[in-house]
XYZ file of C-alpha atoms in Angstrom:
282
model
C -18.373 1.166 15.237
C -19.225 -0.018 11.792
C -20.743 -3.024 10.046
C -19.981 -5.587 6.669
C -21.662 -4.888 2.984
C -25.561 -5.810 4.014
C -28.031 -3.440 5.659
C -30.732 -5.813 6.851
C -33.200 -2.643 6.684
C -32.511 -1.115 3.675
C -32.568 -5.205 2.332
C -36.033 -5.491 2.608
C -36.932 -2.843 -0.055
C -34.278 -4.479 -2.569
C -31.618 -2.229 -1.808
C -27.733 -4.211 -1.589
C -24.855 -3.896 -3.064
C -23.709 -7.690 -4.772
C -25.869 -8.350 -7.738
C -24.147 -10.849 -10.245
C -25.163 -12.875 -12.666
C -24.501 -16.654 -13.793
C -21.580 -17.517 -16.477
C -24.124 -18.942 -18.728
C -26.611 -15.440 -18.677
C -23.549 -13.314 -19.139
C -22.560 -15.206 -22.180
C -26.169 -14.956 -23.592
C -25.465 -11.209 -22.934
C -26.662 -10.207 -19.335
C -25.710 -6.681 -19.015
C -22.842 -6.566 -16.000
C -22.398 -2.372 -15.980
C -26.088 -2.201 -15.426
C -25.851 -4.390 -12.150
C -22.802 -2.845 -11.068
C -24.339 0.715 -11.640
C -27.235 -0.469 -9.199
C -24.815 -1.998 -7.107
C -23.313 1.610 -7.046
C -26.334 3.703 -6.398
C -27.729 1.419 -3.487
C -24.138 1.728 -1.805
C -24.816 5.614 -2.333
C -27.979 4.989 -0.478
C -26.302 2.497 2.407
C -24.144 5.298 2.903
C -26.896 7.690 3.174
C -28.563 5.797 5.965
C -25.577 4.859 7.277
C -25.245 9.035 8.128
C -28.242 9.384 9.601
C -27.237 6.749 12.147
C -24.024 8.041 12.739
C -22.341 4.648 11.506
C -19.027 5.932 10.094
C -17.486 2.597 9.690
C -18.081 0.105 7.318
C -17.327 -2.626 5.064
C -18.040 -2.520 1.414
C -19.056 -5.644 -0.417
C -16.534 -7.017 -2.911
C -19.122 -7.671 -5.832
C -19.915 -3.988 -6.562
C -18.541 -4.914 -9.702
C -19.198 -8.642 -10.508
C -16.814 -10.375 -12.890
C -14.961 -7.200 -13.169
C -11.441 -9.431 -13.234
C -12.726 -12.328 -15.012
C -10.052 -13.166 -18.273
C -13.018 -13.094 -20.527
C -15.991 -11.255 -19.259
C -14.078 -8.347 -16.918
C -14.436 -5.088 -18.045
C -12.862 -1.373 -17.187
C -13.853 1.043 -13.984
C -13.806 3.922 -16.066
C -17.327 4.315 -16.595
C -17.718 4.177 -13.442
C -15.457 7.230 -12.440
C -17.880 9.820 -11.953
C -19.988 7.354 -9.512
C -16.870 5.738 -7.797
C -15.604 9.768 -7.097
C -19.349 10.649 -5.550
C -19.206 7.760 -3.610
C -15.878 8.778 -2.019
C -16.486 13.112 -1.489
C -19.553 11.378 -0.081
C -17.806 9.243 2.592
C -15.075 11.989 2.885
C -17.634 14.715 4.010
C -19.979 12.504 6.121
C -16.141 11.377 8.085
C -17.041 7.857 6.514
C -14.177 5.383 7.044
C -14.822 2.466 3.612
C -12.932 -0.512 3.955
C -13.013 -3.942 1.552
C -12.215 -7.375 3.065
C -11.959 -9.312 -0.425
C -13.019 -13.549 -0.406
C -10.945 -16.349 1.054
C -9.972 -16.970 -2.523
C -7.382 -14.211 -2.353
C -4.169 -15.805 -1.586
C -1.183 -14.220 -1.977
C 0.535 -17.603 -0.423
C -0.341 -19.730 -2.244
C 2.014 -22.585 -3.827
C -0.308 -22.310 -6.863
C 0.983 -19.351 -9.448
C -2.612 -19.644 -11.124
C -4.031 -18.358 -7.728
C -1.119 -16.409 -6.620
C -1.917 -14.221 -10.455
C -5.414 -14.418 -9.624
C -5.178 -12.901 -5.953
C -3.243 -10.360 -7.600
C -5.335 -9.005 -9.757
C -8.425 -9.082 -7.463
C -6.406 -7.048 -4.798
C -4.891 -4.531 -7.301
C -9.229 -4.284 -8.339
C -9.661 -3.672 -4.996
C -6.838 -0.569 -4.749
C -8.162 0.428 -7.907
C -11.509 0.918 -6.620
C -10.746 2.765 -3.343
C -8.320 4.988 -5.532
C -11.103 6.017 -8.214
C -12.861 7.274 -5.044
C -10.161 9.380 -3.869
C -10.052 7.711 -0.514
C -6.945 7.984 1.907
C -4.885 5.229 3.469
C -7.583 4.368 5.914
C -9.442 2.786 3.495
C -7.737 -0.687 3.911
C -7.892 -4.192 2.301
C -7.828 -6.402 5.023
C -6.502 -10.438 4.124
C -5.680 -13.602 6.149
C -2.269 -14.769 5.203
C -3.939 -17.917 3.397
C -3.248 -21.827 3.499
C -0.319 -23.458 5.107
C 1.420 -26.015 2.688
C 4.855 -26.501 3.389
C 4.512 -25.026 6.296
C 3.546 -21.646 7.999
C 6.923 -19.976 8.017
C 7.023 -21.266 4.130
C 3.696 -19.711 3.405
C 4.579 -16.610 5.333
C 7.533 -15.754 3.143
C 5.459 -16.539 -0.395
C 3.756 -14.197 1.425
C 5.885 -11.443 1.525
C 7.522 -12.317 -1.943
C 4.117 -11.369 -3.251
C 3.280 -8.813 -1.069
C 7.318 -6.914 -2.061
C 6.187 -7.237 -5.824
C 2.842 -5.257 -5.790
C 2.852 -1.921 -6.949
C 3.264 0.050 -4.001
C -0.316 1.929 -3.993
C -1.840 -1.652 -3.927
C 0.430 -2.975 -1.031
C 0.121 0.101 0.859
C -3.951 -0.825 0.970
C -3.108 -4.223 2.583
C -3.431 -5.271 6.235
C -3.258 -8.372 7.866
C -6.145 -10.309 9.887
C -5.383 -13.150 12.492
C -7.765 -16.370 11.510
C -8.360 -19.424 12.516
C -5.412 -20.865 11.079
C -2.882 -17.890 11.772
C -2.739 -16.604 15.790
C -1.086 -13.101 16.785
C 1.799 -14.952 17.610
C 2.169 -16.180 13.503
C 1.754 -12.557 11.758
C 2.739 -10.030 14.317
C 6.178 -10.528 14.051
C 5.886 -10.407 10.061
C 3.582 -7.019 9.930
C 5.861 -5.274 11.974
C 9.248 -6.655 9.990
C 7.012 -5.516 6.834
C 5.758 -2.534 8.217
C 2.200 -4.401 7.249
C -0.946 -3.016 10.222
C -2.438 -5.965 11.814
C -5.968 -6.237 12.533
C -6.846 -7.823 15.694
C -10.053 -10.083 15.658
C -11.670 -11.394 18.960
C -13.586 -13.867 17.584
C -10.764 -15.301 15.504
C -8.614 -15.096 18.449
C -10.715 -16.943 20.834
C -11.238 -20.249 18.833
C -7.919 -20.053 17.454
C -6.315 -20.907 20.965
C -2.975 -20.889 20.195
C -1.456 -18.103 21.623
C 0.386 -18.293 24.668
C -0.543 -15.622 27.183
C -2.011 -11.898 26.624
C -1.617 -9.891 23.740
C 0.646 -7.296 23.093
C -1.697 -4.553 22.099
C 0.967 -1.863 22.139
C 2.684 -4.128 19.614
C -0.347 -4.802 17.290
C -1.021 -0.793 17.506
C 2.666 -0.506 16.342
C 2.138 -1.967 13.031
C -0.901 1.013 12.382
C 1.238 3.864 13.749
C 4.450 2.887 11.776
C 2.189 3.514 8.841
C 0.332 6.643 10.152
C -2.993 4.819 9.438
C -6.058 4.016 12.670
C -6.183 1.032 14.154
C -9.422 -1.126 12.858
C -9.992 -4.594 14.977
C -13.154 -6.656 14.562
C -15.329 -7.968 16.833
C -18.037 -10.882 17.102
C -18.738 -14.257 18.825
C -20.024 -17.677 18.174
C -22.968 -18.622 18.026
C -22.745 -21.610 19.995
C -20.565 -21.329 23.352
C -20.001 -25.008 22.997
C -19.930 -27.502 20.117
C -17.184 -28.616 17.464
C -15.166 -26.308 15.571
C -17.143 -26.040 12.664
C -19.917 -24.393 15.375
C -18.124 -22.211 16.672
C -16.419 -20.459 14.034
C -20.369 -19.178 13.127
C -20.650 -16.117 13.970
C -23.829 -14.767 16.240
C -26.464 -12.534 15.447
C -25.614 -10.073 18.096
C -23.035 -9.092 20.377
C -24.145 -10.387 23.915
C -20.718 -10.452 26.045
C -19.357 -7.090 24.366
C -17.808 -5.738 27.741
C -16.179 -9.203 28.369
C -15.044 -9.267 25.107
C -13.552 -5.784 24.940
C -12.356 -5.676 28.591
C -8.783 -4.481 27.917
C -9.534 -3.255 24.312
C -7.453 -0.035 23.506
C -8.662 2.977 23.385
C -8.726 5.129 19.596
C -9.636 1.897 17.308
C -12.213 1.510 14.926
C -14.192 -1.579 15.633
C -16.012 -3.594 12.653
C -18.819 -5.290 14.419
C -19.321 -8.900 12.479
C -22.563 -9.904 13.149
C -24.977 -12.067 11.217
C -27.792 -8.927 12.267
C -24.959 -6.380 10.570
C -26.570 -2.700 11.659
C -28.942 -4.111 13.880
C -26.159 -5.276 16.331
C -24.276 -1.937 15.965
């Protein structure tokens, strides 16, 4: 079990991991390595606490480095090396699994080339960062497949144009989420033509309603072992049981129904619990 980017404890003494600045201070000279170096230290100390709770799972936040890629303001990792490599023998020796689920805003589908450049480099920031730590293939990017003009099966094969250009370190870091606007039934057969691991999310899943039937774990589990990497699904629940849409695509604070939920959940996954009360609902 594992949790996203905030520690709701460690928050109330100051410590997290996504300090940024506005445009206008950075142009007046706000100094971005100093907020990513604090960024850095209190993930060191996440991390920390994390181990003496036996969390071995979790999601790092994608501003560790804010405006990193921006065409004006973005700036190198490499002063960051020596911090990004303690970071990962950290995780490494404490059997610490560090994953990065980058923004909405990365879409590699998208009928815009502007975006499609933009998702590009943000995802190849992402590899970098999980390479400069040393970390294996477990340590996974995970993305929804995006927006749907022209059409799913359209926007499924931009897609995979994109996806067949990366560099091959930076694809090999991607998986694929269902959402609320892709089911199982939409990706699955795509990961496993592209060899790309699918991560199953219950929440997404159950407002989706689309698919037809129950799912195919064996299949989904297929797309992990072709690539020799474990399974990761995620798991939360609304926060309403009723309501419109909108409502019930918020996610709760805990995780009330858990054995409902995970009824015929596999066995040997990791399981990223998204909940608004991240390690408290752990």
């Amino acid at each position: 079990l594992g949790y996203a980017c905030l520690n709701m404890t460690l928050r109330k003494d100051g410590i997290f991991t996504s300090r940024t600045a506005r445009l206008a201070s950075i142009v007046k000279g706000a100094d971005l390595h100093a907020l990513a170096d604090q960024n850095l230290k209190d993930l060191m100390t996440i991390l920390a606490w994390n181990a003496e709770h036996d969390i071995r799972l979790f999601r790092m936040s994608s501003g560790l480095f804010p405006f990193a890629t921006h065409p004006v303001h973005g700036y190198s990792l490499e002063p960051f090396a020596k911090q990004l490599e303690a970071i990962g023998d950290f995780a490494k020796s404490h059997d610490m699994r560090l994953t990065f689920h980058p923004s909405q805003f990365v879409q590699l589908s998208s009928i815009n080339p502007k975006v499609t450049a933009n998702s590009v480099i943000e995802i190849t920031h992402h590899a970098d960062t999980l390479d400069m730590m040393g970390l294996g293939k477990d340590s996974i990017c995970v993305l929804h497949l995006g927006g749907t003009a022209g059409g799913k099966p359209a926007a499924i094969q931009r897609f995979g144009e994109v996806y067949d250009a990366l560099p091959k370190r930076v694809a090999d870091r991607i998986v694929l989420e269902n959402c609320e606007t892709y089911a199982v039934h939409d990706i699955l057969p795509f990961c496993l033509d592209k060899q790309i691991p699918m991560v199953f999310d219950y929440h997404h899943h159950a407002i989706n309603g689309s698919d037809l039937g129950p799912i195919d774990f064996k299949l989904i589990l297929k797309t992990w072992a072709d690539r020799g990497i474990k399974p990761k699904f995620h798991i939360s629940e609304s926060r309403v049981k009723n309501g419109s849409y909108n409502d019930r695509r918020a996610h709760s604070d805990y995780i009330l129904n858990s054995e409902a939920i995970l009824e015929n959940h596999p066995p040997g996954v990791d399981l990223m619990v998204e909940a608004k009360c991240k390690e408290l609902a752990v």
